[in-house]
Amino acid sequence: MTNKQKGAISQTLIVIAVVLLILIVVIFSVVRFTAKKQAPVDKHETKNEIPEPEYETTLGETRFIFVSAKNLGGALNAPDGTFQRDLITTEKFIRITVAAQNKGKNNLDSYSWDIGNVVDSDGRNFVPVNQAYYFLPQPNLCGELLKPEFEPTPCVKIYEVSKASTNLKITLTATGSTGKKQASLIDILVQ
């Protein structure tokens, strides 16, 4: 074999090695690009998709569950034999029930959890009606001591809400065993 033949074989091997290297880089790039394109899309990332309503959440060791929301209309008639006056509004009263359950291992102290204001889709806040005491169940168990894994404890409050309000949510608060106060919102469905 002459030096010319050896040089031609070496040159051919180098060309084949360079072509294989380029081919491997191209295939690797195509596979990587295709894998990125086919990655699953999170359902909350799309702008036009409406998120599913959430009727339950957990804050620390306290689990909250939406139970009911009832439109009571524009008038609450006082029970006979009480000093309560009728409550009247030009808008509507809504009675909301949310239950709380202790998912931890120790008791959760009284007043460590509560339901707060109602918020609508425009960010308007509606506070509970303080004068509605006689229209609530007695005893009302809002903020009661929660024992571990007992049945959920209901909390009932009445709110005066605008007729124009839509997509209502209720604010929930809980203070866990660490002493840190947390807040969240869940959807409510008014019947």
mmCIF file of C-alpha atoms in Angstrom:
data_model
loop_
_atom_site.group_PDB
_atom_site.id
_atom_site.type_symbol
_atom_site.label_atom_id
_atom_site.label_comp_id
_atom_site.label_asym_id
_atom_site.label_seq_id
_atom_site.Cartn_x
_atom_site.Cartn_y
_atom_site.Cartn_z
ATOM 1 C CA MET A 1 0.000 0.000 0.000
ATOM 2 C CA THR A 2 1.453 3.323 -0.960
ATOM 3 C CA ASN A 3 1.481 6.511 1.050
ATOM 4 C CA LYS A 4 -1.049 7.981 -1.349
ATOM 5 C CA GLN A 5 -3.505 5.164 -0.659
ATOM 6 C CA LYS A 6 -2.956 5.431 3.097
ATOM 7 C CA GLY A 7 -3.608 9.193 2.929
ATOM 8 C CA ALA A 8 -6.792 8.659 0.904
ATOM 9 C CA ILE A 9 -8.087 6.103 3.408
ATOM 10 C CA SER A 10 -7.284 8.436 6.348
ATOM 11 C CA GLN A 11 -8.971 11.335 4.621
ATOM 12 C CA THR A 12 -12.063 9.213 3.883
ATOM 13 C CA LEU A 13 -12.254 8.095 7.526
ATOM 14 C CA ILE A 14 -12.036 11.708 8.725
ATOM 15 C CA VAL A 15 -14.810 12.787 6.338
ATOM 16 C CA ILE A 16 -17.042 9.887 7.480
ATOM 17 C CA ALA A 17 -16.371 10.739 11.160
ATOM 18 C CA VAL A 18 -17.252 14.433 10.584
ATOM 19 C CA VAL A 19 -20.441 13.496 8.682
ATOM 20 C CA LEU A 20 -21.486 11.076 11.465
ATOM 21 C CA LEU A 21 -20.812 13.741 14.117
ATOM 22 C CA ILE A 22 -22.926 16.312 12.246
ATOM 23 C CA LEU A 23 -25.692 13.731 11.749
ATOM 24 C CA ILE A 24 -25.725 12.894 15.485
ATOM 25 C CA VAL A 25 -25.934 16.600 16.431
ATOM 26 C CA VAL A 26 -28.811 17.179 13.972
ATOM 27 C CA ILE A 27 -30.767 14.124 15.201
ATOM 28 C CA PHE A 28 -30.221 15.119 18.847
ATOM 29 C CA SER A 29 -31.444 18.679 18.133
ATOM 30 C CA VAL A 30 -34.552 17.467 16.278
ATOM 31 C CA VAL A 31 -35.464 15.025 19.053
ATOM 32 C CA ARG A 32 -35.002 17.700 21.727
ATOM 33 C CA PHE A 33 -37.042 20.279 19.790
ATOM 34 C CA THR A 34 -39.847 17.761 19.169
ATOM 35 C CA ALA A 35 -39.939 16.729 22.833
ATOM 36 C CA LYS A 36 -40.363 20.382 23.899
ATOM 37 C CA LYS A 37 -43.206 20.883 21.417
ATOM 38 C CA GLN A 38 -45.066 17.794 22.640
ATOM 39 C CA ALA A 39 -44.774 18.593 26.358
ATOM 40 C CA PRO A 40 -48.204 18.545 28.051
ATOM 41 C CA VAL A 41 -49.819 21.954 28.494
ATOM 42 C CA ASP A 42 -51.028 22.871 31.976
ATOM 43 C CA LYS A 43 -54.788 23.494 31.843
ATOM 44 C CA HIS A 44 -54.386 26.745 33.808
ATOM 45 C CA GLU A 45 -51.840 28.174 31.323
ATOM 46 C CA THR A 46 -54.289 28.728 28.485
ATOM 47 C CA LYS A 47 -55.744 32.225 28.561
ATOM 48 C CA ASN A 48 -59.227 31.453 27.240
ATOM 49 C CA GLU A 49 -59.968 28.448 29.450
ATOM 50 C CA ILE A 50 -62.075 29.044 32.560
ATOM 51 C CA PRO A 51 -60.654 27.352 35.664
ATOM 52 C CA GLU A 52 -62.803 24.757 37.413
ATOM 53 C CA PRO A 53 -64.508 26.002 40.594
ATOM 54 C CA GLU A 54 -62.896 24.920 43.852
ATOM 55 C CA TYR A 55 -65.316 24.115 46.678
ATOM 56 C CA GLU A 56 -62.726 22.742 49.098
ATOM 57 C CA THR A 57 -59.287 23.737 50.374
ATOM 58 C CA THR A 58 -56.896 22.966 53.213
ATOM 59 C CA LEU A 59 -55.059 25.619 55.215
ATOM 60 C CA GLY A 60 -52.422 24.023 57.404
ATOM 61 C CA GLU A 61 -54.321 21.315 59.304
ATOM 62 C CA THR A 62 -57.795 22.812 58.713
ATOM 63 C CA ARG A 63 -59.816 21.466 55.791
ATOM 64 C CA PHE A 64 -62.678 23.713 54.578
ATOM 65 C CA ILE A 65 -65.632 22.382 52.572
ATOM 66 C CA PHE A 66 -68.335 24.498 50.936
ATOM 67 C CA VAL A 67 -71.731 23.103 52.060
ATOM 68 C CA SER A 68 -74.407 25.506 50.766
ATOM 69 C CA ALA A 69 -75.335 29.057 49.854
ATOM 70 C CA LYS A 70 -78.997 30.060 49.718
ATOM 71 C CA ASN A 71 -80.463 33.272 48.334
ATOM 72 C CA LEU A 72 -82.871 34.486 51.049
ATOM 73 C CA GLY A 73 -84.201 37.400 48.995
ATOM 74 C CA GLY A 74 -84.467 41.007 50.148
ATOM 75 C CA ALA A 75 -86.193 40.512 53.518
ATOM 76 C CA LEU A 76 -85.493 38.470 56.641
ATOM 77 C CA ASN A 77 -88.566 38.278 58.839
ATOM 78 C CA ALA A 78 -87.754 38.236 62.551
ATOM 79 C CA PRO A 79 -88.860 35.182 64.551
ATOM 80 C CA ASP A 80 -91.777 35.762 66.936
ATOM 81 C CA GLY A 81 -90.891 36.353 70.570
ATOM 82 C CA THR A 82 -87.506 37.958 69.853
ATOM 83 C CA PHE A 83 -86.338 41.526 70.021
ATOM 84 C CA GLN A 84 -84.952 41.205 66.507
ATOM 85 C CA ARG A 85 -86.357 43.537 63.876
ATOM 86 C CA ASP A 86 -86.991 42.449 60.303
ATOM 87 C CA LEU A 87 -83.954 43.002 58.076
ATOM 88 C CA ILE A 88 -84.673 44.594 54.691
ATOM 89 C CA THR A 89 -82.363 45.290 51.751
ATOM 90 C CA THR A 90 -82.744 46.516 48.167
ATOM 91 C CA GLU A 91 -80.248 43.815 47.161
ATOM 92 C CA LYS A 92 -80.224 40.209 48.488
ATOM 93 C CA PHE A 93 -79.307 38.264 51.615
ATOM 94 C CA ILE A 94 -77.331 35.047 51.211
ATOM 95 C CA ARG A 95 -76.916 32.391 53.936
ATOM 96 C CA ILE A 96 -73.612 30.550 53.504
ATOM 97 C CA THR A 97 -72.549 27.346 55.234
ATOM 98 C CA VAL A 98 -68.930 26.182 55.190
ATOM 99 C CA ALA A 99 -67.659 23.248 57.267
ATOM 100 C CA ALA A 100 -64.202 22.905 58.814
ATOM 101 C CA GLN A 101 -62.391 19.704 59.758
ATOM 102 C CA ASN A 102 -59.152 19.104 61.640
ATOM 103 C CA LYS A 103 -56.812 16.953 59.528
ATOM 104 C CA GLY A 104 -53.968 17.140 62.079
ATOM 105 C CA LYS A 105 -53.126 15.032 65.135
ATOM 106 C CA ASN A 106 -53.920 17.548 67.911
ATOM 107 C CA ASN A 107 -56.915 19.713 68.777
ATOM 108 C CA LEU A 108 -57.182 23.043 66.959
ATOM 109 C CA ASP A 109 -58.074 25.754 69.457
ATOM 110 C CA SER A 110 -61.329 27.690 69.483
ATOM 111 C CA TYR A 111 -61.242 30.737 67.187
ATOM 112 C CA SER A 112 -58.335 29.305 65.185
ATOM 113 C CA TRP A 113 -60.512 29.198 62.060
ATOM 114 C CA ASP A 114 -63.366 31.236 60.547
ATOM 115 C CA ILE A 115 -65.130 32.236 57.361
ATOM 116 C CA GLY A 116 -64.803 35.896 56.403
ATOM 117 C CA ASN A 117 -65.995 38.200 53.662
ATOM 118 C CA VAL A 118 -67.638 37.291 50.374
ATOM 119 C CA VAL A 119 -65.770 38.563 47.296
ATOM 120 C CA ASP A 120 -67.285 38.872 43.814
ATOM 121 C CA SER A 121 -65.632 38.763 40.376
ATOM 122 C CA ASP A 122 -65.104 42.552 40.424
ATOM 123 C CA GLY A 123 -63.271 42.416 43.759
ATOM 124 C CA ARG A 124 -66.131 43.855 45.838
ATOM 125 C CA ASN A 125 -66.120 42.702 49.479
ATOM 126 C CA PHE A 126 -69.292 41.923 51.428
ATOM 127 C CA VAL A 127 -69.041 41.521 55.203
ATOM 128 C CA PRO A 128 -71.286 39.289 57.349
ATOM 129 C CA VAL A 129 -74.476 40.939 58.637
ATOM 130 C CA ASN A 130 -73.963 41.382 62.394
ATOM 131 C CA GLN A 131 -77.676 42.019 63.027
ATOM 132 C CA ALA A 132 -78.596 38.561 61.687
ATOM 133 C CA TYR A 133 -77.929 36.716 64.983
ATOM 134 C CA TYR A 134 -81.525 35.402 65.341
ATOM 135 C CA PHE A 135 -81.528 34.155 61.751
ATOM 136 C CA LEU A 136 -78.576 31.827 62.354
ATOM 137 C CA PRO A 137 -78.646 28.319 63.861
ATOM 138 C CA GLN A 138 -78.127 28.176 67.618
ATOM 139 C CA PRO A 139 -75.528 27.343 68.580
ATOM 140 C CA ASN A 140 -73.602 28.547 65.551
ATOM 141 C CA LEU A 141 -70.321 26.605 65.536
ATOM 142 C CA CYS A 142 -68.065 29.134 63.781
ATOM 143 C CA GLY A 143 -64.587 29.001 65.284
ATOM 144 C CA GLU A 144 -65.320 26.035 67.590
ATOM 145 C CA LEU A 145 -62.545 23.752 68.815
ATOM 146 C CA LEU A 146 -61.768 21.147 66.140
ATOM 147 C CA LYS A 147 -60.779 17.660 67.266
ATOM 148 C CA PRO A 148 -58.639 15.506 64.930
ATOM 149 C CA GLU A 149 -60.614 13.710 62.187
ATOM 150 C CA PHE A 150 -64.025 14.440 63.732
ATOM 151 C CA GLU A 151 -66.901 15.139 61.343
ATOM 152 C CA PRO A 152 -66.687 18.604 59.712
ATOM 153 C CA THR A 153 -68.076 21.422 61.897
ATOM 154 C CA PRO A 154 -70.499 23.789 60.095
ATOM 155 C CA CYS A 155 -70.210 27.581 60.265
ATOM 156 C CA VAL A 156 -73.174 29.660 59.029
ATOM 157 C CA LYS A 157 -73.170 33.391 58.239
ATOM 158 C CA ILE A 158 -75.544 35.735 56.408
ATOM 159 C CA TYR A 159 -74.287 38.333 53.927
ATOM 160 C CA GLU A 160 -75.948 41.259 52.149
ATOM 161 C CA VAL A 161 -74.725 41.035 48.546
ATOM 162 C CA SER A 162 -75.325 43.125 45.440
ATOM 163 C CA LYS A 163 -77.693 41.647 42.861
ATOM 164 C CA ALA A 164 -75.089 42.483 40.212
ATOM 165 C CA SER A 165 -72.379 40.364 41.855
ATOM 166 C CA THR A 166 -71.299 37.170 40.095
ATOM 167 C CA ASN A 167 -68.715 34.418 40.654
ATOM 168 C CA LEU A 168 -68.829 34.678 44.420
ATOM 169 C CA LYS A 169 -66.029 33.350 46.628
ATOM 170 C CA ILE A 170 -65.686 33.248 50.403
ATOM 171 C CA THR A 171 -62.575 34.100 52.401
ATOM 172 C CA LEU A 172 -61.345 31.430 54.821
ATOM 173 C CA THR A 173 -58.813 31.893 57.607
ATOM 174 C CA ALA A 174 -57.009 29.397 59.823
ATOM 175 C CA THR A 175 -54.223 29.536 62.370
ATOM 176 C CA GLY A 176 -52.342 26.259 62.530
ATOM 177 C CA SER A 177 -50.405 24.705 65.377
ATOM 178 C CA THR A 178 -47.407 26.826 64.341
ATOM 179 C CA GLY A 179 -49.356 30.011 65.090
ATOM 180 C CA LYS A 180 -49.102 31.261 61.502
ATOM 181 C CA LYS A 181 -52.378 32.674 60.113
ATOM 182 C CA GLN A 182 -53.287 31.613 56.576
ATOM 183 C CA ALA A 183 -56.087 32.744 54.252
ATOM 184 C CA SER A 184 -57.625 31.403 51.065
ATOM 185 C CA LEU A 185 -60.736 31.661 48.899
ATOM 186 C CA ILE A 186 -63.160 28.983 47.706
ATOM 187 C CA ASP A 187 -66.046 29.290 45.276
ATOM 188 C CA ILE A 188 -69.654 29.323 46.424
ATOM 189 C CA LEU A 189 -72.676 28.275 44.409
ATOM 190 C CA VAL A 190 -75.833 30.201 45.354
ATOM 191 C CA GLN A 191 -79.150 28.413 44.995
#
